[in-house]
Coordinates of C-alpha atoms and ligand atoms in Angstrom, one line a residue:
M1066 CA 0.0 0.0 0.0
S1067 CA 1.1 3.5 -0.7
S1068 CA 2.4 5.5 2.3
E1069 CA 2.3 8.9 0.6
V1070 CA 1.1 11.9 2.5
H1071 CA -2.5 12.6 2.0
V1072 CA -5.0 15.3 3.0
K1073 CA -7.5 13.2 4.8
N1074 CA -10.4 15.0 6.5
I1075 CA -9.3 18.5 5.8
G1076 CA -11.9 19.0 3.1
L1077 CA -9.3 20.4 0.7
R1078 CA -8.8 23.4 3.0
G1079 CA -5.9 25.5 1.7
V1080 CA -5.5 23.4 -1.5
T1081 CA -5.5 25.6 -4.6
V1082 CA -7.1 23.8 -7.5
A1083 CA -7.5 26.4 -10.3
D1084 CA -6.9 30.0 -11.2
S1085 CA -10.0 32.2 -11.0
A1086 CA -10.5 35.9 -11.8
I1087 CA -14.0 36.0 -10.3
S1088 CA -13.8 36.6 -6.6
F1089 CA -11.3 36.9 -3.7
I1090 CA -11.6 36.5 0.0
D1091 CA -9.1 37.5 2.7
G1092 CA -10.4 35.5 5.7
E1093 CA -8.2 37.1 8.2
K1094 CA -9.1 40.6 7.3
G1095 CA -12.8 39.9 6.5
V1096 CA -12.6 41.1 2.9
L1097 CA -14.7 39.8 0.0
I1098 CA -14.1 41.1 -3.5
Y1099 CA -16.0 40.4 -6.8
R1100 CA -14.0 41.1 -9.9
G1101 CA -11.9 43.6 -8.0
Y1102 CA -14.8 45.4 -6.2
R1103 CA -15.3 45.2 -2.5
I1104 CA -18.6 43.7 -1.4
E1105 CA -19.4 46.8 0.7
D1106 CA -19.2 49.0 -2.4
L1107 CA -21.4 46.7 -4.3
A1108 CA -23.9 46.3 -1.5
D1109 CA -24.1 50.1 -1.0
N1110 CA -24.1 51.3 -4.6
S1111 CA -24.9 48.4 -7.0
S1112 CA -27.8 46.2 -7.7
Y1113 CA -28.1 42.4 -8.1
M1114 CA -28.5 42.8 -11.9
E1115 CA -25.4 45.0 -12.2
T1116 CA -23.5 42.6 -10.0
V1117 CA -24.6 39.6 -12.1
Y1118 CA -23.3 41.4 -15.2
L1119 CA -20.0 42.1 -13.4
L1120 CA -19.6 38.5 -12.4
L1121 CA -20.5 37.1 -15.8
H1122 CA -18.7 39.6 -18.0
G1123 CA -15.9 40.8 -15.8
T1124 CA -16.6 44.5 -15.9
L1125 CA -19.4 46.8 -14.6
P1126 CA -21.9 47.6 -17.4
T1127 CA -22.4 51.0 -19.0
I1128 CA -26.0 52.4 -18.7
E1129 CA -26.9 50.9 -22.1
Q1130 CA -25.3 47.6 -21.4
E1131 CA -27.2 47.3 -18.1
Q1132 CA -30.5 48.3 -19.7
R1133 CA -30.1 45.6 -22.4
F1134 CA -29.0 43.0 -19.8
V1135 CA -32.0 43.7 -17.5
E1136 CA -34.3 43.5 -20.5
K1137 CA -32.8 40.1 -21.5
V1138 CA -33.2 38.8 -17.9
K1139 CA -36.8 40.0 -17.7
A1140 CA -37.6 38.4 -21.1
A1141 CA -36.3 35.1 -19.9
R1142 CA -38.3 34.9 -16.6
Q1143 CA -41.1 32.7 -17.8
V1144 CA -40.8 29.0 -17.4
P1145 CA -42.0 26.5 -20.1
D1146 CA -45.5 25.3 -19.5
F1147 CA -44.5 21.6 -19.5
V1148 CA -42.4 22.3 -16.4
Y1149 CA -45.4 23.7 -14.5
Q1150 CA -47.5 20.7 -15.7
S1151 CA -44.9 18.3 -14.2
M1152 CA -44.5 20.3 -11.0
K1153 CA -48.3 19.9 -10.5
Q1154 CA -47.8 16.2 -10.2
W1155 CA -45.0 16.3 -7.6
P1156 CA -45.6 15.7 -3.9
A1157 CA -46.6 18.9 -2.1
D1158 CA -44.2 18.2 0.7
A1159 CA -41.2 17.8 -1.6
E1160 CA -38.1 19.8 -0.5
P1161 CA -37.9 23.0 -2.6
M1162 CA -34.2 22.5 -3.1
D1163 CA -35.1 19.1 -4.7
I1164 CA -37.6 20.9 -6.9
L1165 CA -35.0 23.4 -8.1
Q1166 CA -32.5 20.6 -8.7
A1167 CA -35.1 18.6 -10.7
V1168 CA -36.2 21.5 -12.8
V1169 CA -32.8 22.6 -14.1
P1170 CA -32.3 19.5 -16.3
M1171 CA -35.9 20.1 -17.6
L1172 CA -34.7 23.6 -18.7
S1173 CA -31.8 21.9 -20.4
M1174 CA -34.3 19.7 -22.4
A1175 CA -36.0 23.0 -23.5
D1176 CA -32.7 24.7 -24.4
E1177 CA -33.1 26.5 -27.7
Y1178 CA -29.3 26.3 -28.6
G1179 CA -29.1 22.5 -28.8
D1180 CA -25.5 21.3 -28.3
T1181 CA -23.9 24.6 -29.3
F1182 CA -20.9 25.2 -27.0
E1183 CA -19.8 28.9 -27.2
R1184 CA -19.1 31.4 -24.5
G1185 CA -21.8 33.9 -25.6
I1186 CA -24.4 31.1 -25.8
N1187 CA -23.5 29.9 -22.3
I1188 CA -23.9 33.5 -21.1
N1189 CA -27.4 33.4 -22.6
R1190 CA -28.1 30.1 -20.9
S1191 CA -26.9 31.6 -17.6
I1192 CA -29.2 34.5 -18.1
G1193 CA -32.0 32.0 -18.6
L1194 CA -31.2 30.2 -15.3
I1195 CA -30.7 33.4 -13.3
A1196 CA -34.1 34.7 -14.6
K1197 CA -36.0 31.5 -14.0
L1198 CA -34.9 30.2 -10.6
P1199 CA -37.0 32.9 -8.8
T1200 CA -40.0 32.0 -11.0
I1201 CA -39.7 28.3 -10.3
T1202 CA -39.2 28.9 -6.5
A1203 CA -42.3 31.1 -6.3
A1204 CA -44.3 28.9 -8.6
W1205 CA -43.5 25.8 -6.5
H1206 CA -44.7 27.6 -3.3
R1207 CA -48.0 28.4 -5.0
I1208 CA -48.5 25.0 -6.6
R1209 CA -47.9 23.2 -3.3
N1210 CA -50.5 25.4 -1.8
G1211 CA -53.0 24.6 -4.5
L1212 CA -52.6 28.0 -6.3
E1213 CA -51.8 28.8 -9.9
P1214 CA -48.3 30.3 -10.4
L1215 CA -48.3 34.1 -10.9
P1216 CA -46.7 35.5 -14.1
P1217 CA -43.6 37.7 -13.7
D1218 CA -44.3 41.4 -13.5
E1219 CA -42.2 43.3 -16.2
S1220 CA -42.4 46.5 -14.1
L1221 CA -40.6 45.0 -11.1
D1222 CA -36.9 44.4 -10.7
H1223 CA -35.4 41.0 -9.9
A1224 CA -35.9 40.9 -6.1
A1225 CA -39.3 42.7 -6.1
N1226 CA -40.7 40.5 -8.8
F1227 CA -39.7 37.4 -6.8
L1228 CA -41.6 38.6 -3.7
W1229 CA -44.6 39.5 -5.9
M1230 CA -44.7 36.0 -7.6
L1231 CA -44.3 34.4 -4.2
Q1232 CA -46.7 36.5 -2.1
G1233 CA -49.1 37.9 -4.6
K1234 CA -48.4 41.5 -3.4
K1235 CA -45.8 44.0 -4.3
P1236 CA -43.2 44.5 -1.6
D1237 CA -42.5 48.0 -0.1
A1238 CA -39.5 49.7 -1.6
A1239 CA -37.2 49.2 1.5
T1240 CA -37.8 45.5 1.7
A1241 CA -37.4 45.0 -2.1
R1242 CA -34.1 46.9 -1.9
E1243 CA -32.9 44.9 1.1
L1244 CA -33.6 41.6 -0.7
D1245 CA -31.7 42.9 -3.7
I1246 CA -28.8 43.6 -1.4
C1247 CA -29.1 40.1 0.0
L1248 CA -28.8 38.7 -3.5
V1249 CA -25.7 40.9 -4.1
L1250 CA -24.1 39.6 -0.9
H1251 CA -24.7 35.9 -1.7
A1252 CA -23.8 36.0 -5.4
D1253 CA -20.3 34.5 -5.3
H1254 CA -17.8 33.3 -2.8
T1255 CA -14.8 31.7 -4.5
F1256 CA -14.5 27.9 -4.3
N1257 CA -17.1 27.2 -1.8
A1258 CA -18.6 23.7 -1.8
S1259 CA -21.4 24.3 -4.3
T1260 CA -19.2 26.3 -6.7
F1261 CA -16.5 23.7 -6.6
A1262 CA -19.1 21.0 -7.2
A1263 CA -20.4 23.0 -10.3
R1264 CA -16.8 23.5 -11.6
E1265 CA -15.9 19.9 -10.9
V1266 CA -18.9 18.6 -12.9
V1267 CA -18.2 20.8 -16.0
S1268 CA -14.5 19.9 -15.9
T1269 CA -15.8 16.6 -17.4
R1270 CA -17.2 18.8 -20.3
A1271 CA -20.7 18.2 -18.9
S1272 CA -23.2 21.1 -19.6
L1273 CA -23.8 24.3 -17.8
Y1274 CA -27.1 22.9 -16.6
A1275 CA -25.4 19.8 -15.2
G1276 CA -23.0 22.1 -13.3
V1277 CA -25.8 24.2 -11.9
A1278 CA -27.8 21.2 -10.8
A1279 CA -24.7 19.9 -9.0
G1280 CA -24.3 23.3 -7.3
L1281 CA -27.9 23.2 -6.1
G1282 CA -27.3 19.7 -4.6
A1283 CA -24.2 20.9 -2.7
L1284 CA -25.9 24.1 -1.5
S1285 CA -28.8 22.2 0.0
G1286 CA -26.6 20.7 2.8
S1287 CA -26.9 22.2 6.3
L1288 CA -23.2 23.0 6.6
H1289 CA -23.6 25.2 3.5
G1290 CA -26.7 27.0 2.1
G1291 CA -29.0 24.8 4.2
A1292 CA -27.8 26.5 7.3
N1293 CA -30.1 29.5 7.0
T1294 CA -33.2 27.3 7.4
K1295 CA -31.6 25.5 10.3
V1296 CA -30.9 28.8 12.0
M1297 CA -34.5 29.8 11.7
K1298 CA -35.7 26.4 13.0
M1299 CA -33.4 27.0 16.0
L1300 CA -34.8 30.4 16.7
L1301 CA -38.4 29.1 16.4
D1302 CA -37.5 26.4 18.9
L1303 CA -36.1 29.1 21.2
E1304 CA -39.1 31.3 21.0
G1305 CA -40.4 31.7 24.6
E1306 CA -37.3 30.1 26.1
P1307 CA -36.8 31.9 29.4
D1308 CA -33.0 31.5 29.6
V1309 CA -31.3 31.8 26.2
E1310 CA -27.8 31.7 27.8
A1311 CA -28.5 28.4 29.5
W1312 CA -29.9 27.0 26.3
V1313 CA -26.8 27.9 24.3
K1314 CA -24.5 26.6 27.0
D1315 CA -26.3 23.4 27.2
R1316 CA -26.4 23.0 23.4
L1317 CA -22.7 23.5 23.1
A1318 CA -22.0 21.3 26.1
Q1319 CA -23.9 18.5 24.4
G1320 CA -21.5 18.9 21.4
H1321 CA -24.1 20.4 19.1
K1322 CA -23.4 23.3 16.8
V1323 CA -25.0 26.7 17.0
M1324 CA -26.2 27.0 13.4
G1325 CA -25.0 30.2 11.6
F1326 CA -21.7 30.3 13.4
G1327 CA -18.3 29.5 12.1
H1328 CA -16.8 29.7 8.6
A1329 CA -14.2 27.7 6.8
I1330 CA -12.4 30.9 5.6
Y1331 CA -13.5 33.9 7.7
K1332 CA -11.8 34.0 11.0
T1333 CA -12.3 37.6 12.1
G1334 CA -15.8 38.3 10.8
D1335 CA -18.0 37.8 7.7
P1336 CA -18.3 41.2 5.9
R1337 CA -21.8 40.2 4.6
A1338 CA -23.1 39.7 8.1
V1339 CA -22.7 43.4 8.9
Y1340 CA -25.3 44.3 6.2
L1341 CA -27.7 41.5 7.3
K1342 CA -27.6 42.8 10.8
K1343 CA -28.6 46.3 9.8
M1344 CA -31.5 44.8 7.7
G1345 CA -32.6 42.6 10.6
Q1346 CA -32.8 45.6 12.9
R1347 CA -34.8 47.6 10.4
L1348 CA -37.2 44.8 9.6
G1349 CA -37.7 44.1 13.3
E1350 CA -38.7 47.7 13.7
Q1351 CA -41.0 47.7 10.6
T1352 CA -42.7 44.4 11.4
G1353 CA -42.7 44.6 15.2
Q1354 CA -41.4 41.0 15.3
N1355 CA -38.7 40.1 17.9
W1356 CA -36.5 37.8 15.8
F1357 CA -33.7 40.3 15.6
T1358 CA -33.6 40.7 19.4
L1359 CA -33.6 37.0 19.9
S1360 CA -30.8 36.5 17.3
E1361 CA -28.8 39.1 19.1
Q1362 CA -29.3 37.3 22.4
V1363 CA -28.2 34.0 20.8
E1364 CA -25.2 35.7 19.3
R1365 CA -24.1 37.3 22.6
A1366 CA -24.5 34.0 24.5
T1367 CA -22.7 32.0 21.9
L1368 CA -19.8 34.4 21.6
A1369 CA -19.5 34.4 25.4
E1370 CA -19.4 30.6 25.5
F1371 CA -16.8 30.4 22.7
A1372 CA -14.7 33.2 24.4
Q1373 CA -14.6 31.1 27.6
K1374 CA -13.2 28.2 25.5
G1375 CA -10.7 30.4 23.7
K1376 CA -12.5 29.8 20.4
T1377 CA -12.5 33.4 19.2
T1378 CA -12.6 32.7 15.5
I1379 CA -16.1 31.2 15.4
L1380 CA -18.3 34.1 14.6
P1381 CA -21.7 34.7 13.0
N1382 CA -21.7 33.9 9.3
V1383 CA -24.0 35.1 6.5
D1384 CA -26.6 32.5 7.3
F1385 CA -27.1 33.6 10.9
M1386 CA -28.8 36.9 10.3
S1387 CA -30.1 36.1 6.8
A1388 CA -32.5 33.6 8.4
T1389 CA -34.0 36.3 10.5
V1390 CA -34.1 38.8 7.6
Y1391 CA -35.8 36.4 5.2
Y1392 CA -38.3 35.3 7.9
M1393 CA -39.4 38.9 8.5
M1394 CA -39.7 39.4 4.7
G1395 CA -42.3 36.6 4.8
I1396 CA -40.1 34.0 3.1
P1397 CA -41.1 30.5 4.3
L1398 CA -38.5 28.5 6.2
D1399 CA -37.8 26.0 3.5
L1400 CA -37.5 28.6 0.8
M1401 CA -34.6 30.3 2.5
T1402 CA -32.0 28.1 0.9
P1403 CA -33.7 28.4 -2.5
V1404 CA -33.3 32.2 -2.1
F1405 CA -29.6 31.7 -1.5
A1406 CA -29.6 29.6 -4.7
I1407 CA -31.5 32.4 -6.6
S1408 CA -28.5 34.6 -5.9
R1409 CA -25.6 32.1 -6.0
V1410 CA -26.6 30.8 -9.5
A1411 CA -24.9 33.9 -10.9
G1412 CA -21.6 32.8 -9.2
W1413 CA -22.0 29.2 -10.4
C1414 CA -22.6 30.2 -14.0
S1415 CA -19.7 32.6 -13.9
H1416 CA -17.4 29.9 -12.6
I1417 CA -18.7 27.3 -15.0
I1418 CA -18.0 29.6 -17.9
E1419 CA -14.6 30.4 -16.6
E1420 CA -13.9 26.7 -16.2
Q1421 CA -15.2 25.9 -19.7
F1422 CA -13.7 28.7 -21.7
A1423 CA -10.3 29.3 -20.0
D1424 CA -7.4 29.7 -22.5
A1425 CA -6.1 26.4 -23.6
Q1426 CA -2.9 26.6 -21.5
E1427 CA -4.7 27.7 -18.4
K1428 CA -7.7 25.3 -18.8
P1429 CA -8.1 23.4 -15.6
A1430 CA -7.7 19.7 -16.2
L1431 CA -10.4 17.2 -15.5
Y1432 CA -10.6 17.1 -11.7
R1433 CA -9.4 13.7 -10.5
P1434 CA -8.2 13.6 -6.9
K1435 CA -6.9 10.4 -5.3
A1436 CA -8.4 8.4 -2.4
Q1437 CA -6.4 6.8 0.3
Y1438 CA -7.6 3.2 0.1
V1439 CA -8.3 1.8 3.6
G1440 CA -10.5 -1.1 2.6
E1441 CA -9.9 -4.9 2.5
Y1442 CA -6.5 -5.6 0.8
C1443 CA -5.1 -9.1 0.0
G1444 CA -2.3 -7.9 -2.3
L1445 CA -2.3 -7.0 -6.0
M1446 CA -3.8 -10.4 -7.0
G1447 CA -6.9 -9.6 -5.0
C1448 CA -8.7 -11.6 -2.4
E1449 CA -9.9 -15.1 -3.3
Y1450 CA -13.4 -15.0 -4.7
S1451 CA -15.7 -17.5 -3.0
P1452 CA -19.0 -18.7 -4.5
P1453 CA -22.1 -17.7 -2.6
E1454 CA -22.7 -21.3 -1.2
K1455 CA -19.2 -21.3 0.4
R1456 CA -19.6 -17.9 2.2
T1457 CA -20.3 -17.9 5.9
Ligands
LIG2404 N1 -21.1 25.7 16.7 C1 -20.3 25.1 17.6 N2 -19.0 24.8 17.4 C2 -18.5 25.1 16.2 C3 -19.3 25.7 15.2 C4 -20.6 26.1 15.5 N3 -21.4 26.7 14.6 N4 -18.5 25.9 14.1 C5 -17.3 25.4 14.4 N5 -17.3 24.9 15.7 C6 -16.2 24.2 16.4 C7 -16.2 22.7 16.0 O1 -17.0 21.9 16.7 C8 -14.7 22.5 16.1 O2 -14.4 22.3 17.5 P1 -13.2 21.3 18.0 O3 -12.0 21.9 17.4 O4 -13.4 21.4 19.5 O5 -13.6 20.0 17.4 C9 -14.0 23.8 15.7 O6 -15.0 24.8 15.9 C10 -13.7 23.8 14.2 O7 -14.8 23.4 13.5 P2 -14.8 23.0 12.0 O8 -16.2 22.5 11.6 O9 -13.7 22.0 11.7 O10 -14.5 24.4 11.4 P3 -14.5 24.7 9.9 O11 -13.9 26.1 9.9 O12 -13.8 23.7 9.0 O13 -16.1 24.6 9.5 C11 -18.3 25.2 9.3 C12 -16.8 25.7 9.1 C13 -19.1 26.3 8.5 C14 -18.5 23.9 8.6 C15 -18.7 25.1 10.8 O14 -18.4 26.3 11.4 C16 -20.1 24.8 11.0 O15 -20.5 23.6 10.9 N6 -21.0 25.8 11.2 C17 -22.4 25.6 11.4 C18 -23.1 25.5 10.1 C19 -23.2 26.8 9.3 O16 -23.5 27.8 9.9 N7 -22.8 26.8 8.0 C20 -22.9 27.9 7.1 C21 -21.5 28.3 6.7 S1 -21.5 29.8 5.8

């Protein structure tokens, strides 16, 4: 057996697998950059549509470029009817992330470009997916509640239109803007698990749709995008709890995690969390709900516990406050991770295109790591095969 050094159980932490010009994180300084621009600048001044353009094309758009881009996205929002007809047959209690993952290959079947493989066409395919994921998410919520999906509203921007299709009423301007900022904040994050999954899949020369479906699968897990739903479940469990500090202490003592805390890269703070906190506070005031206050109590108690154990690098991440924010926006618990996906699809598509159309000399090879084999081993001739009747 080989005795070479391997990276067992570190989840590829610190291993660089490809060049990328899309985003950059400094985990020690709490900095996130998309295509050269700090996330704070984009959150304060940009919009999700402009950010998507930046991620896909590499530069901020001119006024005309942005107008054309937004029109293209709006024109691509509608989902083929056969998708709705299928969705109406699906179990009403299906996981919404499964629904999204099931619909993406259906969109591939309806792809108007056939097997054409060009950068510009893959940008159009990306626009189609970015436009349609909100429509599918909202439609699923209505279908499972016995309602007809609502058509997209041309007059509304990306975030406002999603809330309209989901809730059947137009959101107020502040809430719509805040959801748009949430989409900016979640749009990309270097080689996180779902983006890596998407890139890994297309490194086999599989399609953009296959890559996005893989990204959706990876995002659904509770250590990744699924954490926001878990955070909200935790807060709902905690509602009415007389002693939050004791609850947190007990949970950690039992070896459970406090969801929404910790990050594989950020060790001094997640720059996205700052924005979500401000939104949580404002939405708390607007709605009169106490989730922000409860989140803050959990945060204080968890940080105090970690500080006692000298674990000062485990801090609230993007999912901690986004759960509270989405809940107060009226987004159902199990649609919180789909909302993450509605944003992150822009990052996946940008990374997929980068992976697919890198210059020949820079093109990442087919990903093919090694495993350290720790199973049964009887030498290179293999173990002796015994017929079923001789097995004990
Ligand atoms: N609650 C309690 N303890 C936590 C914790 C949390 N949320 N996150 C990390 N820790 C502890 C681990 O138990 C471990 O303790 P140990 O050294 O005593 O065994 C230590 O911190 C390192 O944890 P590890 O999971 O190896 O850190 P990581 O940096 O590789 O993992 C996450 C990052 C995100 C997987 C991890 O922090 C986590 O599971 N968080 C909760 C889920 C979550 O919010 N995910 C969304 C991420 S954006």
